[in-house]
GROMACS .gro file of N, CA, C and O in nm:
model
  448
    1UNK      N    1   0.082  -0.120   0.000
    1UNK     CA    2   0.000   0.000   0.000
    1UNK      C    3   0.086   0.126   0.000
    1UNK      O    4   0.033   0.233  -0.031
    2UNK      N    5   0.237   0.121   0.039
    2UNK     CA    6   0.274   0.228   0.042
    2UNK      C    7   0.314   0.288  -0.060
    2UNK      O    8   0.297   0.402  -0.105
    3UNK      N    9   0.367   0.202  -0.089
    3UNK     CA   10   0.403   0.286  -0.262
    3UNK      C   11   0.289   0.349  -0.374
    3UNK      O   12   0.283   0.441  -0.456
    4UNK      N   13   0.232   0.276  -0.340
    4UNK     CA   14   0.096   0.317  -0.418
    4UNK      C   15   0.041   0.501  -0.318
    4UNK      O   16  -0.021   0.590  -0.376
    5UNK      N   17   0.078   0.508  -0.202
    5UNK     CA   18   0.046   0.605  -0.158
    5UNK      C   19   0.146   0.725  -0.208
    5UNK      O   20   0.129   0.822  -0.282
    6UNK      N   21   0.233   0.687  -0.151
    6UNK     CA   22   0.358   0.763  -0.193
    6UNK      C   23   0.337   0.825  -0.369
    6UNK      O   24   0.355   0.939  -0.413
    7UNK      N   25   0.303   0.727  -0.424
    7UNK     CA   26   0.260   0.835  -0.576
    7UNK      C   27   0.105   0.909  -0.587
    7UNK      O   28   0.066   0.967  -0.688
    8UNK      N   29   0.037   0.895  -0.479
    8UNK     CA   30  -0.079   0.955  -0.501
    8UNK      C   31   0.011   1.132  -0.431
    8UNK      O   32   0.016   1.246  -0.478
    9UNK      N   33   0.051   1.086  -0.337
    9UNK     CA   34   0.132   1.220  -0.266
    9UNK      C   35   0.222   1.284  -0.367
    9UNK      O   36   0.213   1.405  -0.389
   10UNK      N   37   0.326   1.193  -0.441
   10UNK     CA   38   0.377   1.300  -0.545
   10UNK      C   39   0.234   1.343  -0.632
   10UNK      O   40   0.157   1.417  -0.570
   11UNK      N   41   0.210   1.320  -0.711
   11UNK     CA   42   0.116   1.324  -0.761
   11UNK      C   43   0.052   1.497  -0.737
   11UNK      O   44   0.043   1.599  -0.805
   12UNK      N   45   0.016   1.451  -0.595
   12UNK     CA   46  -0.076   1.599  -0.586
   12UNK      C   47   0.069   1.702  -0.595
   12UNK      O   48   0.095   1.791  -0.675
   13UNK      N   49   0.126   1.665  -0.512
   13UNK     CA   50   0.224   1.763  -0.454
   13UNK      C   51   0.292   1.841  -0.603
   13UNK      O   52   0.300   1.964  -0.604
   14UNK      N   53   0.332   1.768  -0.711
   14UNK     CA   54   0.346   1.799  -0.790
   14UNK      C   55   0.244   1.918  -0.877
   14UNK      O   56   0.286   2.024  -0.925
   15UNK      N   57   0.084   1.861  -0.882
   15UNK     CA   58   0.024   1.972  -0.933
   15UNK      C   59   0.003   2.069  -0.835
   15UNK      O   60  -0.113   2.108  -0.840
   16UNK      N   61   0.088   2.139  -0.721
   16UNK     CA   62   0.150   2.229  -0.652
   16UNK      C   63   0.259   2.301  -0.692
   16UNK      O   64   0.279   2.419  -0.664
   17UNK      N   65   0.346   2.217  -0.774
   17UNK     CA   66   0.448   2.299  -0.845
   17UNK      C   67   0.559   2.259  -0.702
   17UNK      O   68   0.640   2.346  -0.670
   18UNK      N   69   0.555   2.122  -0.621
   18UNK     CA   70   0.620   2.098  -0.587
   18UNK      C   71   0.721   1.995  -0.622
   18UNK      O   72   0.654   1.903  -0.669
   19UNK      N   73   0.874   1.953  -0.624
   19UNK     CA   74   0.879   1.888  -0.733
   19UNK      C   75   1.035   1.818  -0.617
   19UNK      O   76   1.144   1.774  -0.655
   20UNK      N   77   0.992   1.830  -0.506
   20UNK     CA   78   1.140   1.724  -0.448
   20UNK      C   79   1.059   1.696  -0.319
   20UNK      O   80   0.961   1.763  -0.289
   21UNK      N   81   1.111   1.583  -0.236
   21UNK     CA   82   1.050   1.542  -0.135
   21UNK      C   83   1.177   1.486  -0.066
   21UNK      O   84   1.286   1.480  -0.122
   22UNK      N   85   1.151   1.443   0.067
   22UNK     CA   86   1.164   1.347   0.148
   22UNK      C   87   1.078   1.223   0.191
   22UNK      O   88   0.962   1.225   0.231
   23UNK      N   89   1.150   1.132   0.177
   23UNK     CA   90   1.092   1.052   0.202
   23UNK      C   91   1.140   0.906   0.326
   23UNK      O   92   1.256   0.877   0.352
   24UNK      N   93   1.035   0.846   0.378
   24UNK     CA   94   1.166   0.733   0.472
   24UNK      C   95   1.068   0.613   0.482
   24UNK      O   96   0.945   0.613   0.472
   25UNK      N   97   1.149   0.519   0.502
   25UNK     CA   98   1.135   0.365   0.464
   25UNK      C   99   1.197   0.294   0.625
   25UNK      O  100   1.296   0.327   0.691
   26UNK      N  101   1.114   0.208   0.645
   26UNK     CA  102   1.158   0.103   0.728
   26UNK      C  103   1.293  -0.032   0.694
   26UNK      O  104   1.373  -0.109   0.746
   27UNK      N  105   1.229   0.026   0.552
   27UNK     CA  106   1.343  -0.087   0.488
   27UNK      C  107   1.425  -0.030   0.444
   27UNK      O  108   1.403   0.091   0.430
   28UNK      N  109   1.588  -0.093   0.390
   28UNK     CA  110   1.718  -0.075   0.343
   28UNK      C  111   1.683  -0.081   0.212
   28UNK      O  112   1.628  -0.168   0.145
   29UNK      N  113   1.738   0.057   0.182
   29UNK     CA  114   1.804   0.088   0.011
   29UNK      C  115   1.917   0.061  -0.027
   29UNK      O  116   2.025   0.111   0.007
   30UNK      N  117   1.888  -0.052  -0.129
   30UNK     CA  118   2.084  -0.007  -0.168
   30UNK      C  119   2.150   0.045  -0.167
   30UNK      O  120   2.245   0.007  -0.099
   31UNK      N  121   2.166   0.195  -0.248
   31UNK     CA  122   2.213   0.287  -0.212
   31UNK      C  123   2.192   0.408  -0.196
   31UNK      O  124   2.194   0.507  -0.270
   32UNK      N  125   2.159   0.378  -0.028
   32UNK     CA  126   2.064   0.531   0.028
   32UNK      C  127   2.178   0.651  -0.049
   32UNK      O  128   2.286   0.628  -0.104
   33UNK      N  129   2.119   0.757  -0.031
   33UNK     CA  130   2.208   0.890  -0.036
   33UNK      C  131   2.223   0.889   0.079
   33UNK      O  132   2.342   0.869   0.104
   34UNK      N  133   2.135   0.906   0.209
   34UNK     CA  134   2.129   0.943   0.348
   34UNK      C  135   2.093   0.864   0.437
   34UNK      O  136   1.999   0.802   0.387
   35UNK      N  137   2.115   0.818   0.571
   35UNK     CA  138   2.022   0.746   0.652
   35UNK      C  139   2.008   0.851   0.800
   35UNK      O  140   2.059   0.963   0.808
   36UNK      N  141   1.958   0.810   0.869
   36UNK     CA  142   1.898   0.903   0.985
   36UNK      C  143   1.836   0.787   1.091
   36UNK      O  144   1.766   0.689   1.068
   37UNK      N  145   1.879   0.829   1.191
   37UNK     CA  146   1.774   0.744   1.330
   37UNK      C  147   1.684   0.820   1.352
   37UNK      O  148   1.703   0.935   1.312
   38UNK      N  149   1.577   0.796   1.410
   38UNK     CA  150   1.484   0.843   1.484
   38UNK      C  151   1.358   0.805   1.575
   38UNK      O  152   1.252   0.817   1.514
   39UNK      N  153   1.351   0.773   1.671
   39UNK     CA  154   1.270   0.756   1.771
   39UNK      C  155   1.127   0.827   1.756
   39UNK      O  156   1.116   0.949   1.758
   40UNK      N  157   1.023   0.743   1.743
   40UNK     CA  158   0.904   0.815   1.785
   40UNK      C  159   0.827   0.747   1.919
   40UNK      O  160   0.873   0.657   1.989
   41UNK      N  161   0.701   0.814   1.934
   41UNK     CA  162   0.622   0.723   2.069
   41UNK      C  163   0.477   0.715   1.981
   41UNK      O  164   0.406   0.777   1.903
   42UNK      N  165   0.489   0.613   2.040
   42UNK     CA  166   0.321   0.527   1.968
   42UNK      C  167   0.200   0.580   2.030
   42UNK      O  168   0.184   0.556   2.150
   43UNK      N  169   0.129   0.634   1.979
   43UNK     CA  170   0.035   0.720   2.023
   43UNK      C  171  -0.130   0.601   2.064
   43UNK      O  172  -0.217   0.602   2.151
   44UNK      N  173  -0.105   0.531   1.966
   44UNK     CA  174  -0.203   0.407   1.997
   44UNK      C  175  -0.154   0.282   1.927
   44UNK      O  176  -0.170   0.246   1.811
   45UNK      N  177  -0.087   0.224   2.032
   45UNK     CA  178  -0.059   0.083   2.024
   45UNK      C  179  -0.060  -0.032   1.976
   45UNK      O  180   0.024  -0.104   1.921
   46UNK      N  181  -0.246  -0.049   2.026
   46UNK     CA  182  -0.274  -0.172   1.976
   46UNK      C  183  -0.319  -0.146   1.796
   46UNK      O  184  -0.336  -0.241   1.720
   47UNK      N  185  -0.331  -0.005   1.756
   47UNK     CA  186  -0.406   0.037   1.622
   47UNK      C  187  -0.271  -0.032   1.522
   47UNK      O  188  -0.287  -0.099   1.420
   48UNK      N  189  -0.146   0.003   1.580
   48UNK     CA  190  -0.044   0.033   1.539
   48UNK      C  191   0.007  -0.168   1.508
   48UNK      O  192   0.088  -0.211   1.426
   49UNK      N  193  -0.056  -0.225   1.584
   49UNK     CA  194  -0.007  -0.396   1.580
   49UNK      C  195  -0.127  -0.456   1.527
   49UNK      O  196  -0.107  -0.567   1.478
   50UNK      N  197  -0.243  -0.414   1.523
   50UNK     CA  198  -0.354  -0.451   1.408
   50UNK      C  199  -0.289  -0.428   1.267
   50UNK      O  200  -0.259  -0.514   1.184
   51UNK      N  201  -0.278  -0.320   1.260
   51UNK     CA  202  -0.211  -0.271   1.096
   51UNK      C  203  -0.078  -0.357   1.105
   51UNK      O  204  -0.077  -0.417   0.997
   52UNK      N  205   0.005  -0.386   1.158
   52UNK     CA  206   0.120  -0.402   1.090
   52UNK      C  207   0.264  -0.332   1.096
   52UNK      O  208   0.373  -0.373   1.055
   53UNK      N  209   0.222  -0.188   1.172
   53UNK     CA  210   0.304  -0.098   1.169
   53UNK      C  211   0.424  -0.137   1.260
   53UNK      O  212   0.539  -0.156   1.219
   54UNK      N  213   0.378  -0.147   1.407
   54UNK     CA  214   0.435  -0.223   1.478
   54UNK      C  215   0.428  -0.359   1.513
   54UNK      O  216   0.328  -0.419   1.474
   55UNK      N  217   0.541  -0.443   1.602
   55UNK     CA  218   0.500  -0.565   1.618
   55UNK      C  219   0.544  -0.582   1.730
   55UNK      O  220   0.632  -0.501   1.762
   56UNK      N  221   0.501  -0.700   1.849
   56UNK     CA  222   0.563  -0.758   1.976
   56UNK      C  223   0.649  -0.818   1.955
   56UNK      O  224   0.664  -0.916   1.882
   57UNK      N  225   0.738  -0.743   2.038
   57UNK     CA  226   0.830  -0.858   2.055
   57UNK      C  227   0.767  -0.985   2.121
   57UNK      O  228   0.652  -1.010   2.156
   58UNK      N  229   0.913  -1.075   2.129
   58UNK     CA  230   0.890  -1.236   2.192
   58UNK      C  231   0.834  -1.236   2.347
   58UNK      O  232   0.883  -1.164   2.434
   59UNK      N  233   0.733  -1.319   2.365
   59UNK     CA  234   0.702  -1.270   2.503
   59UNK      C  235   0.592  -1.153   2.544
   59UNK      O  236   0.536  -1.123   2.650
   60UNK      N  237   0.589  -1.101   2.410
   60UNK     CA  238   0.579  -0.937   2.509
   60UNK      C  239   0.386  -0.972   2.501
   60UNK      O  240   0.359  -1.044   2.404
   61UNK      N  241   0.313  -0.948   2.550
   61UNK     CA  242   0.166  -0.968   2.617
   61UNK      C  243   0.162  -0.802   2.518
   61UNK      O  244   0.259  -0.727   2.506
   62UNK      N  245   0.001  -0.772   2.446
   62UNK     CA  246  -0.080  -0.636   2.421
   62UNK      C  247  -0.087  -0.574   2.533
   62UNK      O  248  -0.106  -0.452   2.526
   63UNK      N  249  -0.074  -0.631   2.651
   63UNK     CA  250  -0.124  -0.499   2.785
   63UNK      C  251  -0.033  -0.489   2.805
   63UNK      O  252  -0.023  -0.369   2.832
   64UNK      N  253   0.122  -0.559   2.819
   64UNK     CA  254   0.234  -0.523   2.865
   64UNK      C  255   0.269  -0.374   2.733
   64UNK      O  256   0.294  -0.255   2.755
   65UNK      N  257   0.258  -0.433   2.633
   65UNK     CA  258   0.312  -0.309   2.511
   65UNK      C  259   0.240  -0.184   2.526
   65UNK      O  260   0.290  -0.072   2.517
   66UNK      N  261   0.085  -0.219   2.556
   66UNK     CA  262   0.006  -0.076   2.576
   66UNK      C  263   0.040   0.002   2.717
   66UNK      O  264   0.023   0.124   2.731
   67UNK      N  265   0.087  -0.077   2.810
   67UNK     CA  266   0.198   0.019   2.974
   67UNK      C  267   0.301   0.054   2.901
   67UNK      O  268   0.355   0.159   2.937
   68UNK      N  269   0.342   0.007   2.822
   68UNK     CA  270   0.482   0.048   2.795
   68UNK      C  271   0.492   0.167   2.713
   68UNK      O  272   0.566   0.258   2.748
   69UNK      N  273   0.429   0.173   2.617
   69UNK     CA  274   0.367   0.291   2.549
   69UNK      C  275   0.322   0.364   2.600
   69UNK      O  276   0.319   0.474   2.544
   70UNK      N  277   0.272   0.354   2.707
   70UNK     CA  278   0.194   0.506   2.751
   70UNK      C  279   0.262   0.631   2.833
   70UNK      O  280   0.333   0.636   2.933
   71UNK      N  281   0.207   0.728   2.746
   71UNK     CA  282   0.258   0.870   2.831
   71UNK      C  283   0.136   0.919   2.940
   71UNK      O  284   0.026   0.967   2.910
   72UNK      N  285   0.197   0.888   3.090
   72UNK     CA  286   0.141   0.879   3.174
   72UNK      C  287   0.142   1.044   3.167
   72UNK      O  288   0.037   1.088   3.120
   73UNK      N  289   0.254   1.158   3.210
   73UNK     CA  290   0.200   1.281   3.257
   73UNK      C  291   0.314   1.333   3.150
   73UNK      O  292   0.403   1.268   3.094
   74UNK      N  293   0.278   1.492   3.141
   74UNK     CA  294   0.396   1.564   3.065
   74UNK      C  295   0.515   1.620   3.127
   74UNK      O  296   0.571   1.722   3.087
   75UNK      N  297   0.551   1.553   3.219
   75UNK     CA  298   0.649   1.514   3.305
   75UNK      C  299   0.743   1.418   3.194
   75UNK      O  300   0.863   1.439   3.178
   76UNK      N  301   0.654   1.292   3.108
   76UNK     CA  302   0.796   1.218   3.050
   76UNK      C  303   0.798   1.281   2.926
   76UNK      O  304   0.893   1.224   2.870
   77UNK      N  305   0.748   1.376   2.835
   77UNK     CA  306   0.768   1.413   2.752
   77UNK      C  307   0.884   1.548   2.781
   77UNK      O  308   0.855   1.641   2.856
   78UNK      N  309   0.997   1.540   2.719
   78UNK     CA  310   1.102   1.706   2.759
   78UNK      C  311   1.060   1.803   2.646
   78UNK      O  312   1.094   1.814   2.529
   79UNK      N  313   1.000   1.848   2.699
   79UNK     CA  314   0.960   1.954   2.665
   79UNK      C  315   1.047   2.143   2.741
   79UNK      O  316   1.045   2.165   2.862
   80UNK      N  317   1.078   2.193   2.692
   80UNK     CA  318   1.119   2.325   2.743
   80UNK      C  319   0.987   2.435   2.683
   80UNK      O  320   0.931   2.437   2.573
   81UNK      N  321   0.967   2.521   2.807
   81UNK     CA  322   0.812   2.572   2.795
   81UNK      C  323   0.690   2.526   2.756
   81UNK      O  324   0.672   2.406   2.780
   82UNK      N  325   0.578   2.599   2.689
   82UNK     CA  326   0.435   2.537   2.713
   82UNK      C  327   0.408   2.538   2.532
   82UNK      O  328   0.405   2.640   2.463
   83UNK      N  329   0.392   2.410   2.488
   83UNK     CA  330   0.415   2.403   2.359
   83UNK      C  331   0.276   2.479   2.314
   83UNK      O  332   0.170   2.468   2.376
   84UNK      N  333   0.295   2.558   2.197
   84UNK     CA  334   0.184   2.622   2.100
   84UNK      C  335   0.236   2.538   1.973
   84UNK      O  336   0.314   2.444   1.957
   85UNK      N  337   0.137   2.636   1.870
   85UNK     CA  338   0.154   2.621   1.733
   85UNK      C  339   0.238   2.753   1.715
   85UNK      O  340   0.234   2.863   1.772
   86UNK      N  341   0.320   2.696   1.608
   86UNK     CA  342   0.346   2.799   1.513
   86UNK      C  343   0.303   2.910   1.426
   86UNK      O  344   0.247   2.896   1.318
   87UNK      N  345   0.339   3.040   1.489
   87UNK     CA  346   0.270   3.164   1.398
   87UNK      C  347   0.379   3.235   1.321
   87UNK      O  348   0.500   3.219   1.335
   88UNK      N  349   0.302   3.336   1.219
   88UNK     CA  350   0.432   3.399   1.127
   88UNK      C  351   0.505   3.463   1.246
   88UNK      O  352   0.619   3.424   1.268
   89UNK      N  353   0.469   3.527   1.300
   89UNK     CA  354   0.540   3.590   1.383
   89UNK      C  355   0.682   3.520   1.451
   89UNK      O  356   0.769   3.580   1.514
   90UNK      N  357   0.674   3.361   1.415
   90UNK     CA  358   0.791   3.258   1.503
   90UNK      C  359   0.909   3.263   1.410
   90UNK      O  360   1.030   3.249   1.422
   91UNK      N  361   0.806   3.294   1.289
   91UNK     CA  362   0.984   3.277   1.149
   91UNK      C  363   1.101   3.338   1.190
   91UNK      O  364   1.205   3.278   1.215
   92UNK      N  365   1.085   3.442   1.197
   92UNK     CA  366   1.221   3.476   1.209
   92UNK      C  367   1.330   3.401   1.333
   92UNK      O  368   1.450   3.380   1.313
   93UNK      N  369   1.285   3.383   1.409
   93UNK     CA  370   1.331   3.297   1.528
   93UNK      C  371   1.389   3.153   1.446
   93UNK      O  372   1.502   3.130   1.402
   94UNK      N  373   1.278   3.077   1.444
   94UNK     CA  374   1.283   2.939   1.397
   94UNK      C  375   1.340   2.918   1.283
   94UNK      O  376   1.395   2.808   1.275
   95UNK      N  377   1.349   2.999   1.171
   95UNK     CA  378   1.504   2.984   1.063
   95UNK      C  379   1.595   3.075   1.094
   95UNK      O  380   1.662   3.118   1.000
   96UNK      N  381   1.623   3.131   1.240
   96UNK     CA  382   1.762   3.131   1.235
   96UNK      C  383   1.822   2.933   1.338
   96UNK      O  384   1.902   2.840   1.327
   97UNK      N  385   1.747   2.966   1.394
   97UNK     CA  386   1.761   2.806   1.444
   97UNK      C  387   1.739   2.708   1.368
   97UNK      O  388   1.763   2.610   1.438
   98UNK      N  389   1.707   2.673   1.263
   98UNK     CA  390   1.678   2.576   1.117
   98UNK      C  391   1.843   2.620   1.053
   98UNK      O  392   1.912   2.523   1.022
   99UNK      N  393   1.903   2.754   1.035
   99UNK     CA  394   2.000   2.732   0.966
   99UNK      C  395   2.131   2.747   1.066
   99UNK      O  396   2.249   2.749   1.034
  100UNK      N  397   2.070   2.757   1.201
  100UNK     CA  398   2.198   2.724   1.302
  100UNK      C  399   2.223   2.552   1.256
  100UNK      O  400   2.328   2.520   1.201
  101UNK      N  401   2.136   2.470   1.279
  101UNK     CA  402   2.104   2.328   1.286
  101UNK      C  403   2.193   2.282   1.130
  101UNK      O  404   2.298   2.219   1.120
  102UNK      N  405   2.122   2.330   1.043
  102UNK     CA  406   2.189   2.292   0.892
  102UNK      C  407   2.322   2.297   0.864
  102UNK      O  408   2.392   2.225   0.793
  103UNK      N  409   2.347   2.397   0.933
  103UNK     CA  410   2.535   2.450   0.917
  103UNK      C  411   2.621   2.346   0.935
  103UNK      O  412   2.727   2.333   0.875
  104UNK      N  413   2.552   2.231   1.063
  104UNK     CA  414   2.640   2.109   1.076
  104UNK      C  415   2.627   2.005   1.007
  104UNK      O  416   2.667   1.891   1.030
  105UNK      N  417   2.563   2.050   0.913
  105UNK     CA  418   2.517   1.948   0.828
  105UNK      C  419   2.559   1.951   0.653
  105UNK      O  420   2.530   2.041   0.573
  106UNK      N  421   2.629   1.833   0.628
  106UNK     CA  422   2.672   1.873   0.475
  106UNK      C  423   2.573   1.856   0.377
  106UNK      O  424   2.602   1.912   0.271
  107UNK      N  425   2.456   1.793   0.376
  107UNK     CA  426   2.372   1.853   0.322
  107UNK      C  427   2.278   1.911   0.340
  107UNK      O  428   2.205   1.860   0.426
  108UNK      N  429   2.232   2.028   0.283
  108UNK     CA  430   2.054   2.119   0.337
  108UNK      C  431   2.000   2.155   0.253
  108UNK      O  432   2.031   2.160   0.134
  109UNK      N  433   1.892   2.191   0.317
  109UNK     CA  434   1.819   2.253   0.139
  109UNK      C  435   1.846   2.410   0.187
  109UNK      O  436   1.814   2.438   0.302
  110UNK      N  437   1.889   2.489   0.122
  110UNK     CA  438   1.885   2.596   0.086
  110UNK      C  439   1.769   2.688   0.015
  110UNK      O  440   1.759   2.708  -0.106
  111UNK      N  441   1.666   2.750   0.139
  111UNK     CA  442   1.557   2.853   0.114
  111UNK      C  443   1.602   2.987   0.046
  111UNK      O  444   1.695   3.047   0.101
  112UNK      N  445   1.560   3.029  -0.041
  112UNK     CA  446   1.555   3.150  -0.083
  112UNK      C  447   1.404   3.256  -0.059
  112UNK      O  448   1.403   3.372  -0.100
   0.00000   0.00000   0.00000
């Protein structure tokens, strides 16, 4: 199903006049350009091991995985201050910190 999604998304994105993406895979490319770690938290569990997305490990019991998953208070999430959304007013802030971040990085995309 994913691939098939993935071109409905170029697809539109394209009659946007958008014409490069990112994209990420669970699985190994021959030859990635890039790879990246990243950690997320499962927001619903058991939705997530119906589909396929995730799976138990050996042993592991649905109620043990759904304690384990859960964000009890915003105490375990680190957070610094009281999260909002993003307004225009944040740009200027948030790309100088987007191209603090990029600088260590040999590749970026470059906004004009």
């Amino acid at each position: 199903m994913a691939p098939l999604l993935i071109k409905e998304v170029t697809r539109r994105v394209n009659l946007l006049g958008v014409w490069s993406a990112i994209y990420t895979s669970g699985e190994t490319f021959p030859t990635p350009f890039t790879d990246a770690n990243y950690f997320h938290r499962t927001l619903n569990p058991k939705k997530n091991i119906e589909t396929g997305f995730s799976a138990l490990q050996m042993n592991e019991t649905m109620a043990k995985y759904i304690k384990k998953m859960k964000i009890d208070q915003m105490k375990d999430i680190n957070l610094i201050g009281e999260p909002r959304l993003m307004t225009s007013k944040d740009l200027p802030q948030v790309y100088s910190l987007y191209k603090k971040e990029m600088e260590k990085m040999q590749v970026s995309f470059k906004f004009s």
